[in-house]
mmCIF file of C-alpha atoms in Angstrom:
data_model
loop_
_atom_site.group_PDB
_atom_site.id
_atom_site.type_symbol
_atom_site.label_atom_id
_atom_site.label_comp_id
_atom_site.label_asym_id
_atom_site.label_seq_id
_atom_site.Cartn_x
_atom_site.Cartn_y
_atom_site.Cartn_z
ATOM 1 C CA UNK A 1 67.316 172.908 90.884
ATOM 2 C CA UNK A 2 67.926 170.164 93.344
ATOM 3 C CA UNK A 3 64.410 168.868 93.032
ATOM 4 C CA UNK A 4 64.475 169.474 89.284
ATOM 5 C CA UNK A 5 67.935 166.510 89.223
ATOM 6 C CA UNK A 6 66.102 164.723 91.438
ATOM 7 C CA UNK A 7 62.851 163.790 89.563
ATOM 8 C CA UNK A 8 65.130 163.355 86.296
ATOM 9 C CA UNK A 9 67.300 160.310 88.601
ATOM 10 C CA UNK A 10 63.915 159.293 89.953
ATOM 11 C CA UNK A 11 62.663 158.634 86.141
ATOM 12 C CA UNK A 12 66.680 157.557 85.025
ATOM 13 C CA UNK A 13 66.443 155.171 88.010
ATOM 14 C CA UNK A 14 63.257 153.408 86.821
ATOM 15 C CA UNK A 15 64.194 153.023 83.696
ATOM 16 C CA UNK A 16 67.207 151.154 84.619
ATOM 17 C CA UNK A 17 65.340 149.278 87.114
ATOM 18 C CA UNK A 18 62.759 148.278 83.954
ATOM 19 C CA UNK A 19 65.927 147.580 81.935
ATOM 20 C CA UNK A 20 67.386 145.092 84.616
ATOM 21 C CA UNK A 21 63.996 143.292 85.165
ATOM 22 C CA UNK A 22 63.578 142.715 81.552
ATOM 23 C CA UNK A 23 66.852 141.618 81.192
ATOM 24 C CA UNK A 24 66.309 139.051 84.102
ATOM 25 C CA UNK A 25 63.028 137.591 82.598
ATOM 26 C CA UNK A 26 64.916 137.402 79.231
ATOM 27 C CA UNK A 27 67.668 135.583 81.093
ATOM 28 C CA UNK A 28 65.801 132.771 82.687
ATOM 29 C CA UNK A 29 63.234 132.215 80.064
ATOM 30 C CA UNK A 30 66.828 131.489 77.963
ATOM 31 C CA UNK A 31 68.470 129.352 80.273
ATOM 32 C CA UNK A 32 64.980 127.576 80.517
ATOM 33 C CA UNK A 33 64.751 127.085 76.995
ATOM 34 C CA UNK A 34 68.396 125.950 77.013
ATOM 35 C CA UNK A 35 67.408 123.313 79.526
ATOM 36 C CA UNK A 36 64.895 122.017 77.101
ATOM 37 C CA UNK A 37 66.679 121.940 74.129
ATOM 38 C CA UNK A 38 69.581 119.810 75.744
ATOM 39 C CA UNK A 39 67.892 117.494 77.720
ATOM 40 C CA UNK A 40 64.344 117.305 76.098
ATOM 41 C CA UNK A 41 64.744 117.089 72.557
ATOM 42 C CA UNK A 42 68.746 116.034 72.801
ATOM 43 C CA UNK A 43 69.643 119.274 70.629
ATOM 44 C CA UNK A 44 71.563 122.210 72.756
ATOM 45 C CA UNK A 45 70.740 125.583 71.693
ATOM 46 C CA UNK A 46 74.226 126.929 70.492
ATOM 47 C CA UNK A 47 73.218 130.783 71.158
ATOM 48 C CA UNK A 48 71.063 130.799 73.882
ATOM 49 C CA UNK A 49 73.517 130.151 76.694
ATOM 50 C CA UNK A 50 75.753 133.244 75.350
ATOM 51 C CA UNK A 51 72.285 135.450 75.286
ATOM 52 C CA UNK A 52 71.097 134.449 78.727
ATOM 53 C CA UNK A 53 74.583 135.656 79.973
ATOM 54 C CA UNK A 54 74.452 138.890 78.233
ATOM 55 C CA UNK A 55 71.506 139.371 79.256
ATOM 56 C CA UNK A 56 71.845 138.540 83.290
ATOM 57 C CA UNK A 57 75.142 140.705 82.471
ATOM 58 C CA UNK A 58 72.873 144.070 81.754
ATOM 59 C CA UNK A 59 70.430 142.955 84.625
ATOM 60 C CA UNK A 60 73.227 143.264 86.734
ATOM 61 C CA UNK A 61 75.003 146.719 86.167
ATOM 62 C CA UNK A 62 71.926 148.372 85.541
ATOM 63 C CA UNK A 63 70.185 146.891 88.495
ATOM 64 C CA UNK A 64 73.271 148.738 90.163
ATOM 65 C CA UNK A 65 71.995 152.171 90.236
ATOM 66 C CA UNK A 66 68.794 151.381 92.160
ATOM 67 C CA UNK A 67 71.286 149.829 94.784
ATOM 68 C CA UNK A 68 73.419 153.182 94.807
ATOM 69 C CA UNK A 69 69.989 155.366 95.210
ATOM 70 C CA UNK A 70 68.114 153.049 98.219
ATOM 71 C CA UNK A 71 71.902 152.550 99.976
ATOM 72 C CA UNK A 72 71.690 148.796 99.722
ATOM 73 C CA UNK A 73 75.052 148.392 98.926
ATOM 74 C CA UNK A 74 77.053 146.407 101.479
ATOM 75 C CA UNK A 75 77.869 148.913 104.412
ATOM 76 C CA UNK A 76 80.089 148.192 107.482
ATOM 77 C CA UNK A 77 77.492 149.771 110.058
ATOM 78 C CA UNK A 78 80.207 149.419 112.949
ATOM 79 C CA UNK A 79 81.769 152.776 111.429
ATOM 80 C CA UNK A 80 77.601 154.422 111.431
ATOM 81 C CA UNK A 81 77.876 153.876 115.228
ATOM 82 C CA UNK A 82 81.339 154.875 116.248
ATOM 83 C CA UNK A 83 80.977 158.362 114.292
ATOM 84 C CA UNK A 84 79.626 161.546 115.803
ATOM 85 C CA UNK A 85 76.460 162.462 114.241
ATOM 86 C CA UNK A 86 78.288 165.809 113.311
ATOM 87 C CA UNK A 87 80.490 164.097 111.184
ATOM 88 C CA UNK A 88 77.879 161.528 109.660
ATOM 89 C CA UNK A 89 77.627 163.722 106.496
ATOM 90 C CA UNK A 90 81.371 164.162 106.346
ATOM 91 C CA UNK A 91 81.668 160.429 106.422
ATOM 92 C CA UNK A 92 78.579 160.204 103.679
ATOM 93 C CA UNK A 93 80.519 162.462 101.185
ATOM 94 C CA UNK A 94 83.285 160.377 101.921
ATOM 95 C CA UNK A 95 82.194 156.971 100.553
ATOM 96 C CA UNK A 96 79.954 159.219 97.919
ATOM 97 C CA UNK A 97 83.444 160.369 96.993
ATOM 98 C CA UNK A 98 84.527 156.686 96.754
ATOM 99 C CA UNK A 99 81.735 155.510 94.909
ATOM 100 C CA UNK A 100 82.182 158.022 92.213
ATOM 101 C CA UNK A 101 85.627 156.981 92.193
ATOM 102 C CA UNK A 102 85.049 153.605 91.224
ATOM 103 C CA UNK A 103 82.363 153.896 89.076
ATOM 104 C CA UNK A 104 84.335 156.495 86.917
ATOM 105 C CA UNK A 105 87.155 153.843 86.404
ATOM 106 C CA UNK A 106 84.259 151.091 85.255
ATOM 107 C CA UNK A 107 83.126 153.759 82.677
ATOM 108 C CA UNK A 108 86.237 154.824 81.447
ATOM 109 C CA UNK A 109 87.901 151.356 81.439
ATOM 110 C CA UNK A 110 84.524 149.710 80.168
ATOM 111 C CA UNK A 111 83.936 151.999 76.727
ATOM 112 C CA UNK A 112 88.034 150.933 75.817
ATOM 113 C CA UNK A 113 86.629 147.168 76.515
ATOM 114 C CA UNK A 114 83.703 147.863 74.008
ATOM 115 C CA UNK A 115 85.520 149.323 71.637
ATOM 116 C CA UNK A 116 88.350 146.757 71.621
ATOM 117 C CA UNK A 117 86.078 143.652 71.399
ATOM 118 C CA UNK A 118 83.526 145.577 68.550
ATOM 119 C CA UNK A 119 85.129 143.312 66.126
ATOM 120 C CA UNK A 120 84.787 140.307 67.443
ATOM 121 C CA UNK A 121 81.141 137.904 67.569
ATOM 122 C CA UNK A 122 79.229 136.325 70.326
ATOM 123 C CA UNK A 123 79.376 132.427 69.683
ATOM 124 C CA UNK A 124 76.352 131.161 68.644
ATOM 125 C CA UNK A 125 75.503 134.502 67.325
ATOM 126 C CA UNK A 126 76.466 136.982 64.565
ATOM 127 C CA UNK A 127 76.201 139.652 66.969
ATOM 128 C CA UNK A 128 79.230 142.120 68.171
ATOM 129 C CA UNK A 129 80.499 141.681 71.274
ATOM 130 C CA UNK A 130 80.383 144.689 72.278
ATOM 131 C CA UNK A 131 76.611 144.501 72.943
ATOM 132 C CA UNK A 132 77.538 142.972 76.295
ATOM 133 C CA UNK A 133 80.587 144.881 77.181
ATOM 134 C CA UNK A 134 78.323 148.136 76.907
ATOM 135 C CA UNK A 135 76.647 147.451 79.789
ATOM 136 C CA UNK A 136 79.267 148.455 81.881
ATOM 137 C CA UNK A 137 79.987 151.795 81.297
ATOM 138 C CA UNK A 138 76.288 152.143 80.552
ATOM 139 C CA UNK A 139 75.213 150.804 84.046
ATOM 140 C CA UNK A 140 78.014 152.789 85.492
ATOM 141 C CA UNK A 141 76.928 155.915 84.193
ATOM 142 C CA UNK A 142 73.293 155.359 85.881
ATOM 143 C CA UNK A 143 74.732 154.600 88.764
ATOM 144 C CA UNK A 144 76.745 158.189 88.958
ATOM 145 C CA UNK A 145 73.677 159.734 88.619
ATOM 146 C CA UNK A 146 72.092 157.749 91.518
ATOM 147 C CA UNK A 147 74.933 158.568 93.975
ATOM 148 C CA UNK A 148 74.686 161.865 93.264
ATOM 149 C CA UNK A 149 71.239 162.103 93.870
ATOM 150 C CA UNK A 150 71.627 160.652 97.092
ATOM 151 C CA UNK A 151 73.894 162.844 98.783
ATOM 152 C CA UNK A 152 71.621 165.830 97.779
ATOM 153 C CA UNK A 153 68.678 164.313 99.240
ATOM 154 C CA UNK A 154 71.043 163.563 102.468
ATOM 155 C CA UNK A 155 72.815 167.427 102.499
ATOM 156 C CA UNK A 156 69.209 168.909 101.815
ATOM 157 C CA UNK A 157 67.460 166.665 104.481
ATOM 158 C CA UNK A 158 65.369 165.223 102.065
ATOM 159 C CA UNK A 159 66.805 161.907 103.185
ATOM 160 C CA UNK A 160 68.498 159.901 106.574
ATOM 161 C CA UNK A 161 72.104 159.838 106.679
ATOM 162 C CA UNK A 162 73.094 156.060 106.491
ATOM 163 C CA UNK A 163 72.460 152.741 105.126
ATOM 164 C CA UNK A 164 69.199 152.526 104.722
ATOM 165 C CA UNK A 165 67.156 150.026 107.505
ATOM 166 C CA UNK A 166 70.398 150.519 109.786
ATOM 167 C CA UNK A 167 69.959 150.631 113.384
ATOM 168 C CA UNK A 168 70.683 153.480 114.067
ATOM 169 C CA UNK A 169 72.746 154.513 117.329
ATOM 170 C CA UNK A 170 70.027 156.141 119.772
ATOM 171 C CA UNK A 171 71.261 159.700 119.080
ATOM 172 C CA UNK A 172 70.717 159.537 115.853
ATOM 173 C CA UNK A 173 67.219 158.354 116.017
ATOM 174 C CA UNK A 174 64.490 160.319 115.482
ATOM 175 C CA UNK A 175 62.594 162.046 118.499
ATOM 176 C CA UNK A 176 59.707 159.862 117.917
ATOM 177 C CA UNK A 177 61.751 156.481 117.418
ATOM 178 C CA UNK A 178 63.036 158.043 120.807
ATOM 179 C CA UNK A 179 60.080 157.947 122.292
ATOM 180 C CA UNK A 180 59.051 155.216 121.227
ATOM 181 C CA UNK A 181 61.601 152.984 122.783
ATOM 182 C CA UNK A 182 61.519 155.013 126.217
ATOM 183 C CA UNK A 183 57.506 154.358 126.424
ATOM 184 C CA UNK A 184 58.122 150.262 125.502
ATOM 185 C CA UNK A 185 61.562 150.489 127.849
ATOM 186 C CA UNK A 186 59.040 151.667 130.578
ATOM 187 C CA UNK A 187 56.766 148.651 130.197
ATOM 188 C CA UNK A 188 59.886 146.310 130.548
ATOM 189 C CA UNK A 189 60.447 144.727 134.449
ATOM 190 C CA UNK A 190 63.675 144.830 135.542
ATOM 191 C CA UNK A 191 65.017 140.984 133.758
ATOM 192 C CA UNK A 192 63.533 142.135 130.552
ATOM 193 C CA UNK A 193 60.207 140.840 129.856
ATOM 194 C CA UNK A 194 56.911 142.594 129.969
ATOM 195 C CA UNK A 195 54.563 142.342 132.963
ATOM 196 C CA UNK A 196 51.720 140.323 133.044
ATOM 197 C CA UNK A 197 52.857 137.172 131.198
ATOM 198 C CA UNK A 198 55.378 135.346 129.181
ATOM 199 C CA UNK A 199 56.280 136.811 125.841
ATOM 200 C CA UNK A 200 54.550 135.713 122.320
#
């Protein structure tokens, strides 16, 4: 079951991620053209400064739920290293916990934003409002999905508890990463360096 949700978040996850780069090429190739039109040919573009933000707008919240899935959302590593590596998970359900917090109140509070501003028209462009507003709750709810999936792959050992590319405190490295640094800590003379030369 666990493997079944996480292929479905692995396939959700891309297509956000395909989403968010499309809506970043669409962004710049409108700002670009935006450029043009104002200072090439003396003749701003009246829509295509609203559609570039719209678009960097949906690059953003749906770029969000690869950032909940790989952990590259701003962590404050100090508290990785002070915690017990029995309570590591605890801690990881925690923020999960936090996370899911949040992101509920951006979906709830986003769809009453979309529905309040349906009525009204980007400038520039007879196009509801909405459009952009929907990429919050919509982002949001791909992000859920992505949090989730991470603390299965964490609680099933599928995963490393943590940040991802932390440095990790040495008991909660790996026994090889262990190794690793005793066999290069034995090759170090006593002020640091390595024997037989300066260092690169």
């Amino acid at each position: 079951m666990v493997s079944l949700f996480l292929r479905l978040e692995r396939q959700l996850t891309r297509l956000a991620m395909l989403v968010a780069v499309a809506m970043l090429v669409v962004s710049v190739t409108l700002g670009f053209y935006q450029v043009l039109t104002r200072f090439l040919f003396n003749a701003p573009s009246t829509w295509s400064e609203v559609a570039s933000r719209t678009a960097m707008i949906w690059c953003v919240f749906m770029a969000a739920a690869a950032t909940f899935r790989g952990g590259y959302m701003m962590a404050v590593e100090a508290i990785y290293k002070i915690v017990p590596q029995r309570l590591m998970l605890l801690l990881e359900i925690a923020i999960v916990c936090c996370c899911l917090l949040v992101l509920a109140v951006l979906i709830h509070f986003g769809i009453q934003m979309t529905m309040r501003v349906s009525n009204q028209t980007m400038s520039g462009m007879n196009i509801s409002m909405s459009w952009a507003y929907a990429a919050i709750p919509t982002g949001a709810g791909f992000a859920i999905v992505a949090v989730v999936a991470r603390i299965l792959a964490q609680i099933t050992g599928r995963e490393m508890i943590g940040p991802e590319g932390r440095e990790a405190s040495p008991e909660l490295e790996s026994p090889g990463v262990q190794k690793a640094r005793k066999v290069v800590g034995s090759e170090m003379t006593p002020d640091g360096s390595r024997p037989g030369g300066p260092q690169p």
